[in-house]
Short mmCIF file of C-alpha atoms in Angstrom, two decimals:
data_model
loop_
_atom_site.label_atom_id
_atom_site.label_comp_id
_atom_site.label_asym_id
_atom_site.label_seq_id
_atom_site.Cartn_x
_atom_site.Cartn_y
_atom_site.Cartn_z
CA LYS O 428 -7.60 31.01 6.29
CA ALA O 429 -5.90 29.22 3.41
CA GLY O 430 -7.42 25.96 2.25
CA VAL O 431 -5.77 22.58 1.77
CA THR O 432 -2.97 22.71 -0.76
CA GLN O 433 -1.58 19.89 -2.80
CA THR O 434 1.57 19.77 -4.86
CA PRO O 435 2.19 19.13 -7.63
CA ARG O 436 -1.17 19.58 -9.33
CA TYR O 437 -0.25 17.50 -12.35
CA LEU O 438 2.33 14.76 -12.78
CA ILE O 439 3.33 12.39 -15.54
CA LYS O 440 5.42 9.39 -14.66
CA THR O 441 6.58 6.19 -16.40
CA ARG O 442 5.63 2.72 -15.30
CA GLY O 443 8.09 1.43 -12.68
CA GLN O 444 8.98 4.84 -11.30
CA GLN O 445 8.04 6.13 -7.93
CA VAL O 446 6.22 9.33 -7.01
CA THR O 447 5.75 11.50 -3.93
CA LEU O 448 2.71 13.75 -3.49
CA SER O 449 2.49 16.41 -0.87
CA CYS O 450 -0.46 17.86 1.10
CA SER O 451 -0.57 20.86 3.42
CA PRO O 452 -3.65 20.93 5.61
CA ILE O 453 -5.62 23.91 6.72
CA SER O 454 -3.79 25.71 9.48
CA GLY O 455 -4.63 24.14 12.87
CA HIS O 456 -5.88 20.91 11.33
CA ARG O 457 -4.12 17.81 12.61
CA SER O 458 -5.73 15.04 10.64
CA VAL O 459 -4.98 14.32 6.99
CA SER O 460 -6.67 11.70 4.82
CA TRP O 461 -5.86 10.59 1.31
CA TYR O 462 -8.22 9.31 -1.36
CA GLN O 463 -7.81 7.96 -4.84
CA GLN O 464 -10.39 8.87 -7.47
CA THR O 465 -10.70 6.93 -10.76
CA PRO O 466 -13.58 6.69 -13.23
CA GLY O 467 -13.89 2.93 -12.64
CA GLN O 468 -13.49 2.64 -8.90
CA GLY O 469 -14.74 6.01 -7.81
CA LEU O 470 -13.40 7.52 -4.57
CA GLN O 471 -11.42 5.13 -2.42
CA PHE O 472 -9.83 5.74 0.97
CA LEU O 473 -6.06 5.28 1.10
CA PHE O 474 -5.05 6.22 4.64
CA GLU O 475 -5.52 8.70 7.45
CA TYR O 476 -2.97 10.31 9.72
CA PHE O 477 -3.40 12.15 13.00
CA SER O 478 -0.47 13.68 14.90
CA GLU O 479 2.06 11.77 12.78
CA THR O 480 0.38 8.42 13.43
CA GLN O 481 -1.42 6.40 10.77
CA ARG O 482 -4.83 5.63 12.28
CA ASN O 483 -6.48 3.86 9.41
CA LYS O 484 -5.53 2.33 6.06
CA GLY O 485 -7.57 1.38 3.06
CA ASN O 486 -7.31 -1.77 0.94
CA PHE O 487 -4.36 -0.78 -1.22
CA PRO O 488 -1.08 -2.66 -1.87
CA GLY O 489 2.04 -1.89 0.08
CA ARG O 490 3.37 0.16 -2.82
CA PHE O 491 1.20 2.94 -1.40
CA SER O 492 2.59 4.53 1.72
CA GLY O 493 2.35 7.82 3.54
CA ARG O 494 3.57 9.83 6.44
CA GLN O 495 2.77 12.92 8.37
CA PHE O 496 5.21 15.44 9.74
CA SER O 497 5.14 17.37 13.03
CA ASN O 498 3.68 20.41 11.23
CA SER O 499 0.77 18.18 10.04
CA ARG O 500 1.91 18.25 6.39
CA SER O 501 1.61 14.86 4.77
CA GLU O 502 3.16 13.02 1.90
CA MET O 503 2.12 9.91 0.11
CA ASN O 504 4.42 7.77 -1.93
CA VAL O 505 3.71 5.25 -4.63
CA SER O 506 6.55 2.97 -5.65
CA THR O 507 6.83 0.85 -8.78
CA LEU O 508 4.08 2.73 -10.55
CA GLU O 509 1.57 0.80 -12.64
CA LEU O 510 -0.70 2.08 -15.37
CA GLY O 511 -3.67 1.52 -13.03
CA ASP O 512 -2.26 4.06 -10.59
CA SER O 513 -3.30 6.82 -12.95
CA ALA O 514 -5.85 8.78 -10.92
CA LEU O 515 -6.72 11.96 -9.12
CA TYR O 516 -5.28 11.86 -5.62
CA LEU O 517 -7.19 13.92 -3.13
CA CYS O 518 -6.04 15.02 0.27
CA ALA O 519 -8.46 16.14 2.99
CA SER O 520 -7.86 17.63 6.41
CA SER O 521 -9.90 18.00 9.55
CA TRP O 522 -9.07 19.79 12.76
CA GLY O 523 -9.22 17.30 15.59
CA GLN O 524 -9.14 13.69 16.56
CA ALA O 525 -12.91 13.33 16.63
CA ALA O 526 -13.71 15.92 14.01
CA TYR O 527 -15.93 14.55 11.33
CA GLU O 528 -15.83 17.24 8.67
CA GLN O 529 -13.13 16.81 6.06
CA TYR O 530 -12.02 19.62 3.79
CA PHE O 531 -10.47 18.68 0.46
CA GLY O 532 -7.58 20.04 -1.56
CA PRO O 533 -7.68 20.48 -5.33
CA GLY O 534 -6.02 17.12 -5.96
CA THR O 535 -2.98 15.86 -7.82
CA ARG O 536 -3.62 14.37 -11.26
CA LEU O 537 -1.19 11.50 -11.74
CA THR O 538 -0.79 9.99 -15.19
CA VAL O 539 1.35 6.83 -15.59
CA THR O 540 2.53 5.99 -19.09
CA ALA H 1143 -18.28 -2.73 6.13
CA GLN H 1144 -20.40 0.22 5.20
CA THR H 1145 -21.63 0.82 1.67
CA VAL H 1146 -23.16 3.89 0.04
CA THR H 1147 -25.31 3.71 -3.04
CA GLN H 1148 -26.40 6.48 -5.37
CA SER H 1149 -28.82 4.96 -7.86
CA GLN H 1150 -29.03 7.98 -10.14
CA PRO H 1151 -25.91 8.29 -12.34
CA GLU H 1152 -27.27 11.48 -13.93
CA MET H 1153 -29.98 14.02 -13.14
CA SER H 1154 -31.03 17.24 -14.82
CA VAL H 1155 -33.03 20.23 -13.67
CA GLN H 1156 -34.19 23.53 -15.08
CA GLU H 1157 -32.78 26.68 -13.57
CA ALA H 1158 -34.87 27.91 -10.59
CA GLU H 1159 -36.56 24.53 -10.15
CA THR H 1160 -36.06 21.89 -7.43
CA VAL H 1161 -34.23 18.60 -7.75
CA THR H 1162 -33.72 15.73 -5.37
CA LEU H 1163 -30.72 13.39 -5.38
CA SER H 1164 -31.02 10.00 -3.78
CA CYS H 1165 -28.63 8.13 -1.49
CA THR H 1166 -28.97 4.93 0.49
CA TYR H 1167 -26.44 3.39 2.78
CA ASP H 1168 -25.88 0.18 4.65
CA THR H 1169 -24.39 0.02 8.10
CA SER H 1170 -24.76 -1.90 11.37
CA GLU H 1171 -23.65 1.13 13.38
CA SER H 1172 -26.09 3.43 15.18
CA ASP H 1173 -23.89 6.49 15.36
CA TYR H 1174 -22.40 8.00 12.25
CA TYR H 1175 -22.29 11.10 10.04
CA LEU H 1176 -23.57 11.59 6.51
CA PHE H 1177 -22.43 14.19 4.04
CA TRP H 1178 -23.06 15.52 0.59
CA TYR H 1179 -20.08 16.76 -1.31
CA LYS H 1180 -20.07 18.63 -4.63
CA GLN H 1181 -17.38 18.22 -7.21
CA PRO H 1182 -17.50 20.73 -10.08
CA PRO H 1183 -15.40 20.37 -13.25
CA SER H 1184 -12.47 21.95 -11.37
CA ARG H 1185 -12.42 18.65 -9.28
CA GLN H 1186 -12.35 20.57 -6.02
CA MET H 1187 -14.52 18.66 -3.54
CA ILE H 1188 -16.80 21.03 -1.65
CA LEU H 1189 -18.74 20.08 1.48
CA VAL H 1190 -22.41 20.92 0.88
CA ILE H 1191 -24.18 19.64 3.97
CA ARG H 1192 -23.74 17.27 6.88
CA GLN H 1193 -26.12 15.25 9.06
CA GLU H 1194 -25.44 13.65 12.42
CA ALA H 1195 -27.27 10.33 12.76
CA TYR H 1196 -28.34 11.06 16.33
CA LYS H 1197 -30.19 14.20 15.23
CA GLN H 1198 -33.73 13.67 14.03
CA GLN H 1199 -33.99 17.13 12.53
CA ASN H 1200 -33.01 17.33 8.89
CA ALA H 1201 -30.06 19.54 8.09
CA THR H 1202 -30.55 22.66 6.00
CA GLU H 1203 -27.97 24.92 4.44
CA ASN H 1204 -29.46 27.77 2.42
CA ARG H 1205 -30.95 26.22 -0.73
CA PHE H 1206 -29.76 22.76 0.22
CA SER H 1207 -31.66 20.44 2.56
CA VAL H 1208 -31.66 16.76 3.29
CA ASN H 1209 -34.32 14.16 4.01
CA PHE H 1210 -32.72 11.80 6.53
CA GLN H 1211 -34.66 8.58 7.13
CA LYS H 1212 -32.54 6.58 9.60
CA ALA H 1213 -34.70 3.50 9.71
CA ALA H 1214 -34.80 3.29 5.93
CA LYS H 1215 -31.09 4.23 5.71
CA SER H 1216 -31.87 6.91 3.24
CA PHE H 1217 -30.29 10.33 2.86
CA SER H 1218 -31.50 12.44 -0.05
CA LEU H 1219 -30.41 15.93 -0.98
CA LYS H 1220 -32.91 18.56 -2.14
CA ILE H 1221 -31.62 21.55 -4.07
CA SER H 1222 -34.16 24.38 -4.31
CA ASP H 1223 -34.08 27.29 -6.77
CA SER H 1224 -31.35 25.53 -8.81
CA GLN H 1225 -28.65 27.71 -10.24
CA LEU H 1226 -26.26 27.18 -13.10
CA GLY H 1227 -23.42 27.03 -10.56
CA ASP H 1228 -24.99 23.98 -8.99
CA ALA H 1229 -23.97 21.83 -11.99
CA ALA H 1230 -21.48 19.29 -10.71
CA MET H 1231 -20.98 15.71 -9.59
CA TYR H 1232 -22.58 15.15 -6.18
CA PHE H 1233 -21.31 12.51 -3.79
CA CYS H 1234 -23.00 11.10 -0.75
CA ALA H 1235 -20.55 9.97 1.95
CA TYR H 1236 -20.64 8.08 5.25
CA ARG H 1237 -18.32 8.37 8.23
CA SER H 1238 -18.36 6.23 11.35
CA ALA H 1239 -18.61 7.98 14.71
CA TYR H 1240 -16.91 5.17 16.68
CA PRO H 1241 -13.29 5.98 17.59
CA GLY H 1242 -10.80 3.25 16.90
CA GLY H 1243 -12.97 1.25 14.58
CA THR H 1244 -11.71 0.06 11.20
CA SER H 1245 -13.85 2.60 9.43
CA TYR H 1246 -13.23 5.51 11.75
CA GLY H 1247 -11.65 8.55 10.16
CA LYS H 1248 -12.47 7.65 6.60
CA LEU H 1249 -15.21 8.66 4.28
CA THR H 1250 -17.02 5.97 2.30
CA PHE H 1251 -18.42 7.50 -0.90
CA GLY H 1252 -21.19 6.62 -3.29
CA GLN H 1253 -20.53 6.47 -7.03
CA GLY H 1254 -21.82 10.01 -7.56
CA THR H 1255 -24.65 11.73 -9.46
CA ILE H 1256 -23.90 14.13 -12.29
CA LEU H 1257 -26.27 17.07 -12.05
CA THR H 1258 -26.92 19.19 -15.16
CA VAL H 1259 -28.70 22.52 -14.81
CA HIS H 1260 -30.47 23.82 -17.93
CA PRO H 1261 -30.93 27.58 -18.34
#
């Protein structure tokens, strides 16, 4: 069974632009979570979706948004990019509503210049 | 809110020897899950082992085992017979088991421990 995939793997954007990252969960998984990883703040939770509904959101500004489609694929969008948004963005999936194991994708490395 | 603390920024071990990574957490909940994840230089997060808080028995997965002390809120990872491929950043993580809560569905991570394995 294929793992979690994320596209693109690397991205360079300019301050003020917006960006969309994509995540395809493991087949059959219905929950997708997003995390931001930076050297200074470590791993921080962005949001979690289950069956197209956002169930939980981390402490990030409204510039960070996401959605989930009927096939469980998820996208996250960051508008008006700032230098501090440079990070590794990780997506994780789990199979059910109460499932506790999350399986991670390889991440998208976003650099904002 | 829950917090997870890994007090060892770096650890090293000789190949074939045993090493223990420490993790403590703070929570007011009684039902939760704890995990250790491994992140090698490729940055791919790999689930190493999990522990359900309601289970008293410590989880074991091949060369990896945990020492779960619920009252002390401690969750250490022991790696036996260390191999060069074990070199990575290791993260301890917490997840609530209560549906609908503000922390449900998310993992709260510690700051990580970099493990170096010497041949």
